[in-house]
Coordinates of C-alpha atoms and ligand atoms in Angstrom, one line a residue:
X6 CA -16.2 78.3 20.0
X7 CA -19.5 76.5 20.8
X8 CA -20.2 75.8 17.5
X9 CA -16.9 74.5 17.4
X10 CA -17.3 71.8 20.1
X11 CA -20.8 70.9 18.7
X12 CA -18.8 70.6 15.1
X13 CA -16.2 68.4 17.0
X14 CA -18.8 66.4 18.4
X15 CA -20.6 65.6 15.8
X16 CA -17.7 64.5 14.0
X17 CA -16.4 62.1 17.0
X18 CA -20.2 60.9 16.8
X19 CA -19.9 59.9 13.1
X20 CA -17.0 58.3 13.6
X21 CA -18.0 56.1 16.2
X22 CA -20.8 55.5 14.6
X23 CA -19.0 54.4 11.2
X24 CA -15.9 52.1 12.8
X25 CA -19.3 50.7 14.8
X26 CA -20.9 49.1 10.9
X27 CA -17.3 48.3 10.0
X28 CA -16.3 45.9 12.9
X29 CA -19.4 45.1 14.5
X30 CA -19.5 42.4 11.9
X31 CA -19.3 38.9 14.1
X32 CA -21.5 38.0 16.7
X33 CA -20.0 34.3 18.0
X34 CA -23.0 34.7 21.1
X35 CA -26.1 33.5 18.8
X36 CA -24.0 30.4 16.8
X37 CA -23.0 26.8 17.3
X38 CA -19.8 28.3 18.3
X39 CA -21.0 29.3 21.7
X40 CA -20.4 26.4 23.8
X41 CA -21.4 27.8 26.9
X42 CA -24.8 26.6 27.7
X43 CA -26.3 29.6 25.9
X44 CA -25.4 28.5 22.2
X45 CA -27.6 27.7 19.3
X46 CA -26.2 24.5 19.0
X47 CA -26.4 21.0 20.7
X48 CA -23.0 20.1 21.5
X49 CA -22.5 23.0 24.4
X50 CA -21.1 22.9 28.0
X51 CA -23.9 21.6 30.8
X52 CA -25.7 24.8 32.6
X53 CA -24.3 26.5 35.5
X54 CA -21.3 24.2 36.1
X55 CA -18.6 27.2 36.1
X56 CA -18.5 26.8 32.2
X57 CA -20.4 29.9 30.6
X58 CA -18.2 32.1 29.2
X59 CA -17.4 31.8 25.2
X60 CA -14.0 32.5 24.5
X61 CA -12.8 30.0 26.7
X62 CA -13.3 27.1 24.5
X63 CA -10.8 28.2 22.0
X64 CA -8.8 31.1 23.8
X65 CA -7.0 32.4 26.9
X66 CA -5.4 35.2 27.7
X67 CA -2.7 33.6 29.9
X68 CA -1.4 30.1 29.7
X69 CA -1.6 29.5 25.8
X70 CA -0.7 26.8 23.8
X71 CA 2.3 28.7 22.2
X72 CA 2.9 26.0 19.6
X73 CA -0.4 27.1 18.1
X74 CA 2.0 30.3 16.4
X75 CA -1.0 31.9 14.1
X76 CA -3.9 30.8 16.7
X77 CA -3.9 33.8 19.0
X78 CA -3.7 32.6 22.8
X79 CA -5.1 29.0 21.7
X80 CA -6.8 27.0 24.5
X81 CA -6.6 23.5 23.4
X82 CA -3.8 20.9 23.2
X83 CA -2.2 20.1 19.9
X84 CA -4.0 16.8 18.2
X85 CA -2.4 14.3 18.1
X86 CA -4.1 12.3 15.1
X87 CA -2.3 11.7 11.7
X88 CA -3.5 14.0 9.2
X89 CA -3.8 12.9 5.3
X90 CA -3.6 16.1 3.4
X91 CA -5.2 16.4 0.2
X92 CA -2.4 18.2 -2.1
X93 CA 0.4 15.4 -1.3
X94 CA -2.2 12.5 -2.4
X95 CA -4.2 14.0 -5.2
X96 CA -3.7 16.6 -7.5
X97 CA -0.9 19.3 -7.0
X98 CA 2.2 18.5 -4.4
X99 CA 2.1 22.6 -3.5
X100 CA 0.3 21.7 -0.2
X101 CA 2.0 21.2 3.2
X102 CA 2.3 17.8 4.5
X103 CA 0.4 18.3 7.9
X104 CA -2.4 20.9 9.2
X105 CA -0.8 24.9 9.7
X106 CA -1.7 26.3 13.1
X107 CA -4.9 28.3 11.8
X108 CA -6.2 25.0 10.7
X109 CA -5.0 22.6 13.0
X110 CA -6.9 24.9 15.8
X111 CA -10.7 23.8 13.9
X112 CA -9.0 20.6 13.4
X113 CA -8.6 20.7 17.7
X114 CA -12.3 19.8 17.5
X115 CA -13.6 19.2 14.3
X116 CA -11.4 16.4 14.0
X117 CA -13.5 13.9 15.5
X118 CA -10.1 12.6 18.0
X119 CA -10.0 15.5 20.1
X120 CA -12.0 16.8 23.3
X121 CA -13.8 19.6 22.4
X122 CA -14.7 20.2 25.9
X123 CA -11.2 20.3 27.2
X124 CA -8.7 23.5 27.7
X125 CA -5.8 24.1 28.9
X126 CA -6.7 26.7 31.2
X127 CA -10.2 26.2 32.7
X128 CA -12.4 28.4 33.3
X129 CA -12.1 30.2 36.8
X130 CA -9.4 30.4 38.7
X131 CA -7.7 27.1 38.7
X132 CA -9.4 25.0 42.2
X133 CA -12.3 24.1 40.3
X134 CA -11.6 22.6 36.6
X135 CA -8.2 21.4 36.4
X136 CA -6.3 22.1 33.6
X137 CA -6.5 19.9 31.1
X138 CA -9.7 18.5 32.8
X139 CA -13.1 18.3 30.6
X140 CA -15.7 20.2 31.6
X141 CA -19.4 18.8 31.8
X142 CA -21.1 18.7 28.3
X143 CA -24.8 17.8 28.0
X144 CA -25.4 14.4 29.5
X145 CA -21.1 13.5 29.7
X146 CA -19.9 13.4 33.2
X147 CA -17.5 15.9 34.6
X148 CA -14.0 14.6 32.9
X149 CA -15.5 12.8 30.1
X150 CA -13.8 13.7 26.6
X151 CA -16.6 14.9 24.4
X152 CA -15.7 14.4 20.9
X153 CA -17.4 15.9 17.3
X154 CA -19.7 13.3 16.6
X155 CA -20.1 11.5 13.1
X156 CA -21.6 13.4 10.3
X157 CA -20.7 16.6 8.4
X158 CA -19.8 19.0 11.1
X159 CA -16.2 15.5 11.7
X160 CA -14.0 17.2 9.2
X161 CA -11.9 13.9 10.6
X162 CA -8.3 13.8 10.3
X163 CA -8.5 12.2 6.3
X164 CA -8.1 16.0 4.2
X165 CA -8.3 13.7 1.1
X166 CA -12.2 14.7 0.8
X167 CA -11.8 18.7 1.8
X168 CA -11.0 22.1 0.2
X169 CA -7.2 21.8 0.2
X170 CA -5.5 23.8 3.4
X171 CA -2.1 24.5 4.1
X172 CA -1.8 25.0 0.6
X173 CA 0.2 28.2 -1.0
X174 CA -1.9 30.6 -3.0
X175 CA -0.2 30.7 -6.6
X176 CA -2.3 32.8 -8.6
X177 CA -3.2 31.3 -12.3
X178 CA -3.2 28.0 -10.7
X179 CA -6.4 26.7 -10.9
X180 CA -7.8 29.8 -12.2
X181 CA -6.8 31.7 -9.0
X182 CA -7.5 35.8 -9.4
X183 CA -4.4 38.1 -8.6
X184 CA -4.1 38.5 -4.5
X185 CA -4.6 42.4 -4.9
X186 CA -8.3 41.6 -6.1
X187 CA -10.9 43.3 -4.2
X188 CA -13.7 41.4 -2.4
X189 CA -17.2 42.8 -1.8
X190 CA -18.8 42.8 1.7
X191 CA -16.5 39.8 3.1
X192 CA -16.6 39.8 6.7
X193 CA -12.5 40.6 7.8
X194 CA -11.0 41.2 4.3
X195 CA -10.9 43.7 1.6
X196 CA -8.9 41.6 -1.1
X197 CA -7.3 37.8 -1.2
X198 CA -4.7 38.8 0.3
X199 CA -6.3 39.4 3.8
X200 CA -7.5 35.6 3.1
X201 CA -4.4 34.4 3.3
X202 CA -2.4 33.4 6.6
X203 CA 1.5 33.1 6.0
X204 CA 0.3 33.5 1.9
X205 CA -1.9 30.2 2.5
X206 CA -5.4 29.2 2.1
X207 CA -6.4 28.1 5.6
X208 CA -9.7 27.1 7.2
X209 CA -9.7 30.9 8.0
X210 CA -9.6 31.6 4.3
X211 CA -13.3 31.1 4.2
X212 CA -14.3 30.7 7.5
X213 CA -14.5 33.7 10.3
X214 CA -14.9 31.3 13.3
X215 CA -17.1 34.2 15.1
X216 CA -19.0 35.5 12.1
X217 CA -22.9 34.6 12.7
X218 CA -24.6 36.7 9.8
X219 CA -23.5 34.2 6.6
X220 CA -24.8 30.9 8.0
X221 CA -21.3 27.7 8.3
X222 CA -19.5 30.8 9.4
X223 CA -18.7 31.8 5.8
X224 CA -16.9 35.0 5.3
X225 CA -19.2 35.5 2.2
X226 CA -22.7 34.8 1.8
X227 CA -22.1 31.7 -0.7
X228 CA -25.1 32.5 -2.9
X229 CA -24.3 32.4 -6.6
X230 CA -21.2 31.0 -4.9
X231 CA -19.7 33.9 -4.4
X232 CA -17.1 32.4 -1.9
X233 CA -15.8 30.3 -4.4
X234 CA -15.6 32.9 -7.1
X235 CA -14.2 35.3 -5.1
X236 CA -10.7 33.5 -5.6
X237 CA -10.8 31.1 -8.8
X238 CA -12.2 32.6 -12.3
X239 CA -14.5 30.8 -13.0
Ligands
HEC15 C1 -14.7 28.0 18.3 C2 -13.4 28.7 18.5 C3 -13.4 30.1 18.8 C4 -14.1 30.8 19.7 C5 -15.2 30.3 20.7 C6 -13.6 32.2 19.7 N1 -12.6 32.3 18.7 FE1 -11.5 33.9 18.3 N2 -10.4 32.9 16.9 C7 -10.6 31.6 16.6 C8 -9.7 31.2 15.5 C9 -9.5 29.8 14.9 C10 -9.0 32.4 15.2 C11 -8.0 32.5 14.0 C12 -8.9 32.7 12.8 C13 -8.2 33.0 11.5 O1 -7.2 32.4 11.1 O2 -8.7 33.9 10.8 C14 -9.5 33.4 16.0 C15 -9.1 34.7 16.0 C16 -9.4 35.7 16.9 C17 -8.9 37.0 16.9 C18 -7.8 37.6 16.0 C19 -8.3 37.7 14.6 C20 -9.5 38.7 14.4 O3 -10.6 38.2 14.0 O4 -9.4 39.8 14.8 C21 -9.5 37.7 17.9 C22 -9.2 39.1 18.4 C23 -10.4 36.8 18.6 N3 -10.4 35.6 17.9 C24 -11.2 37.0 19.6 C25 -12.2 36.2 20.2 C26 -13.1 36.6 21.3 C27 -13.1 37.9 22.0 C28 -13.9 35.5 21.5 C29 -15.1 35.4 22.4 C30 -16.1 36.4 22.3 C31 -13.5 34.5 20.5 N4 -12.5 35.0 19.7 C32 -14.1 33.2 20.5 C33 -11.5 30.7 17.2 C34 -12.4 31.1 18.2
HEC16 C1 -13.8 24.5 20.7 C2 -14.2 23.6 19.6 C3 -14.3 24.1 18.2 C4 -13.3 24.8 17.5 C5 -11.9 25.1 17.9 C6 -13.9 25.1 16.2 N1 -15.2 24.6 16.1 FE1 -16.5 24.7 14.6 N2 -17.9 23.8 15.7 C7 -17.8 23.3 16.9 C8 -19.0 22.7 17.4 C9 -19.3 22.0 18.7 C10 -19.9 22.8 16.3 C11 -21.4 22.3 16.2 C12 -21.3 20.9 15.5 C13 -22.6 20.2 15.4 O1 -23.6 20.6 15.9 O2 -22.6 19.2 14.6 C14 -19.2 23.5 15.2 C15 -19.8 23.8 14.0 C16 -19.1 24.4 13.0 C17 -19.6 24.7 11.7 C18 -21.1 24.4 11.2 C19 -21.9 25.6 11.6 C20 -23.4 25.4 11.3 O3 -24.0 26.4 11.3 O4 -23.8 24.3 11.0 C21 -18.6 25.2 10.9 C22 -18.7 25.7 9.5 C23 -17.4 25.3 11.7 N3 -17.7 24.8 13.0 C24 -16.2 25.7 11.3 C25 -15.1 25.9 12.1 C26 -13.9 26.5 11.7 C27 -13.6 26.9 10.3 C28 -13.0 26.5 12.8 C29 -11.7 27.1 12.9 C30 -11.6 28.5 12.3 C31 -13.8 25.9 13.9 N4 -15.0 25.5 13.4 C32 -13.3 25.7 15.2 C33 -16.7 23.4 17.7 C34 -15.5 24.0 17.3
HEC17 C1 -12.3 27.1 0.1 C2 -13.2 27.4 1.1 C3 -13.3 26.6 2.4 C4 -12.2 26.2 3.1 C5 -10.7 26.4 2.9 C6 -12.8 25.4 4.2 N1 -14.2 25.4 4.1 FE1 -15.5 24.6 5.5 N2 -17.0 25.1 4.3 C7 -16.9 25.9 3.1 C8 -18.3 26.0 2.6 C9 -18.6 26.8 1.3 C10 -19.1 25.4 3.4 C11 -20.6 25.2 3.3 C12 -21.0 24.0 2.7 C13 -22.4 23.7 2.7 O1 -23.3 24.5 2.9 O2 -22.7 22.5 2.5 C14 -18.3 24.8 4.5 C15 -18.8 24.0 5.5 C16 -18.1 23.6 6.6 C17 -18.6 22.9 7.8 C18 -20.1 22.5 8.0 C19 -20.3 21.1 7.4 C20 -20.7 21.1 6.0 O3 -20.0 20.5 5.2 O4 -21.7 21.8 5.6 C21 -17.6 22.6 8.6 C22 -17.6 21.9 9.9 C23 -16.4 23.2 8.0 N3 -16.7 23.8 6.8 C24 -15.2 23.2 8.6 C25 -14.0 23.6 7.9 C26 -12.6 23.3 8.4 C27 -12.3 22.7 9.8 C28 -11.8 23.7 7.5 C29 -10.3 23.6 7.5 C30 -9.8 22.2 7.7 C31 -12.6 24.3 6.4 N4 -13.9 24.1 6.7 C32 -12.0 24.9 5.2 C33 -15.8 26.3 2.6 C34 -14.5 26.1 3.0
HEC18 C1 -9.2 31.8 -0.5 C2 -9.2 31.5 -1.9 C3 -10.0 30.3 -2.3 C4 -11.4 30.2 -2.2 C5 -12.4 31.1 -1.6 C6 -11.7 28.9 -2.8 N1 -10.6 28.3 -3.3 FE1 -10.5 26.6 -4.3 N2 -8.5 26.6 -4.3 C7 -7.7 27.6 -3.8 C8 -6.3 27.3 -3.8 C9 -5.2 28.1 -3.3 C10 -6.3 26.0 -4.4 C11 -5.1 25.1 -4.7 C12 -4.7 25.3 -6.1 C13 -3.4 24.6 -6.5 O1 -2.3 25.2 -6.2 O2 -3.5 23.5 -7.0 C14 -7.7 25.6 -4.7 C15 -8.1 24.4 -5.3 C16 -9.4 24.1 -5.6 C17 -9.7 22.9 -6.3 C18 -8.8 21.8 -6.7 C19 -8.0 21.9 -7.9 C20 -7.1 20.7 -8.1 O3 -6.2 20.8 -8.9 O4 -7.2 19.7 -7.4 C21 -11.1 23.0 -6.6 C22 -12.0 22.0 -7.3 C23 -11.5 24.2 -5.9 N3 -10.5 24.9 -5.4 C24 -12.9 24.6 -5.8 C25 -13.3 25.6 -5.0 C26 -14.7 25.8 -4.6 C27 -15.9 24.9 -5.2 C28 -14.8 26.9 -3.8 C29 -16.0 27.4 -3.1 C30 -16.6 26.5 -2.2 C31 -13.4 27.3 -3.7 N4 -12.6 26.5 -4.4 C32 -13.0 28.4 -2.9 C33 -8.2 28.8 -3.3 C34 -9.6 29.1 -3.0

């Protein structure tokens, strides 16, 4: 019987232990994606102004943006800028004619248009940042919209220039592999499919928004370009 138990135990230990390496895979706290005052980056909320907790900048667990269906419990508004897309302008005419929730919710701040430091539900319980109110980032007053500045990092509202989104994954176009294709150490998938959201490539296609370890959040290290390869044939 004892030996039993320590048999049992040493089982529940290796399993812990093993769904421990296969989730513990994203660590948002040490990126540019921690706006709380602790983050890597330089566009981050102001210290000690009711405004350190991470999640908060992009979700909530009450009081979501429901139109964001695809976004879980999104925290921001829905932009209102006029996206170009690049499929209707150039190339193929497979592509959606404006931003799918899972891309639209970067596009709520890498746009260039919307507040970055604005939610619909504040932190803390409601008195002290109003919803909808912008919380204090770096040297921008209390209620000041704090937008992505110019430079690499604006994905903008023009698509024209970017990876096509919102587009339908058609295998053999462009030399796209079969969706049942397996992918090596990619952080939150095991083939193309699991890339896909509603069968689409999406800013999440190649992006985990919390994943630390690849460097631009890649879901692949992109080194031999391995991202890239991991879908087209090339
Ligand atoms: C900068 C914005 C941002 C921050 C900050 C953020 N997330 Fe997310 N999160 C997203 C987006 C965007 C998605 C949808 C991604 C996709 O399509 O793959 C998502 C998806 C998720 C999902 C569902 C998909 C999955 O990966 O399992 C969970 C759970 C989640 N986030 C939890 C969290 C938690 C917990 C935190 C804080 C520690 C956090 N997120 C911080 C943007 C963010
Ligand atoms: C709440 C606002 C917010 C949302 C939502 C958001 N980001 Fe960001 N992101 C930022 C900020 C701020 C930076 C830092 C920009 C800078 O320093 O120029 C950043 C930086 C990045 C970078 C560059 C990282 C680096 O190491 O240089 C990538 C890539 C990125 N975001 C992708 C995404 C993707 C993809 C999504 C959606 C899945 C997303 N972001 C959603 C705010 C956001
Ligand atoms: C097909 C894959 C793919 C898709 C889809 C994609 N990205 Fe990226 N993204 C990349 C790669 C690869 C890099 C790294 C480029 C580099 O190192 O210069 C990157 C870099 C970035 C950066 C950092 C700035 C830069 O150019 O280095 C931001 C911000 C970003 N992506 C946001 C987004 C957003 C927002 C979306 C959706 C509108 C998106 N990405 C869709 C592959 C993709
Ligand atoms: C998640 C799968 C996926 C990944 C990863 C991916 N792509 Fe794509 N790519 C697509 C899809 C889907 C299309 C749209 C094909 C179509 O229907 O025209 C596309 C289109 C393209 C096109 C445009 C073809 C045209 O006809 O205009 C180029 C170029 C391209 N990808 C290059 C890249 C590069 C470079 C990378 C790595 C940075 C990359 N892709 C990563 C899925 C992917």
């Amino acid at each position: 019987m004892a030996i039993l138990k320590k048999i049992m135990r040493s089982v529940a230990a290796i399993v812990a232990l093993s769904s421990m390496s296969a989730y513990a895979t994203s660590n948002i706290t040490n990126t540019k994606h921690n706006l709380s005052a602790t983050g890597t980056g330089t566009i981050k909320a102001a210290a000690g102004d009711n405004n350190d907790e991470i999640c908060v900048y992009c979700h909530t667990p009450h009081a979501a943006n429901t139109a964001f269906v695809g976004a879980p419990l999104w925290n921001k508004a829905t932009p209102t800028g006029t996206f170009t897309m690049y499929g209707t302008t150039i190339g193929g005419t497979t592509g959606d004619t404006t931003p799918n929730s899972p891309s639209m919710a970067c596009l709520s701040c890498h746009d260039g248009v919307s507040a970055i430091n604005s939610m619909v539900n504040a932190p803390g319980s409601g008195g002290y940042n109003a919803a909808g109110a912008n919380v204090k980032f770096g040297a921008t007053a209390a209620g000041t919209a704090y937008t992505m500045p110019a430079g690499v990092t604006q994905i903008g509202v023009d698509l024209r220039n970017d990876h096509p989104v919102s587009i339908t994954y058609t295998a053999g176009r462009a030399s796209l592999k079969a969706t049942t294709t397996t992918l090596t150490s990619w952080a939150g998938a095991a083939t193309i499919a699991d890339l896909l959201r509603n069968s689409k490539v999406e800013c999440g296609s190649c992006h985990d928004p919390h994943e630390a370890t690849n460097g631009t959040f890649l879901r692949v290290a992109n080194t031999g370009s391995a991202l890239c390869i991991g879908c087209h044939a090339k």
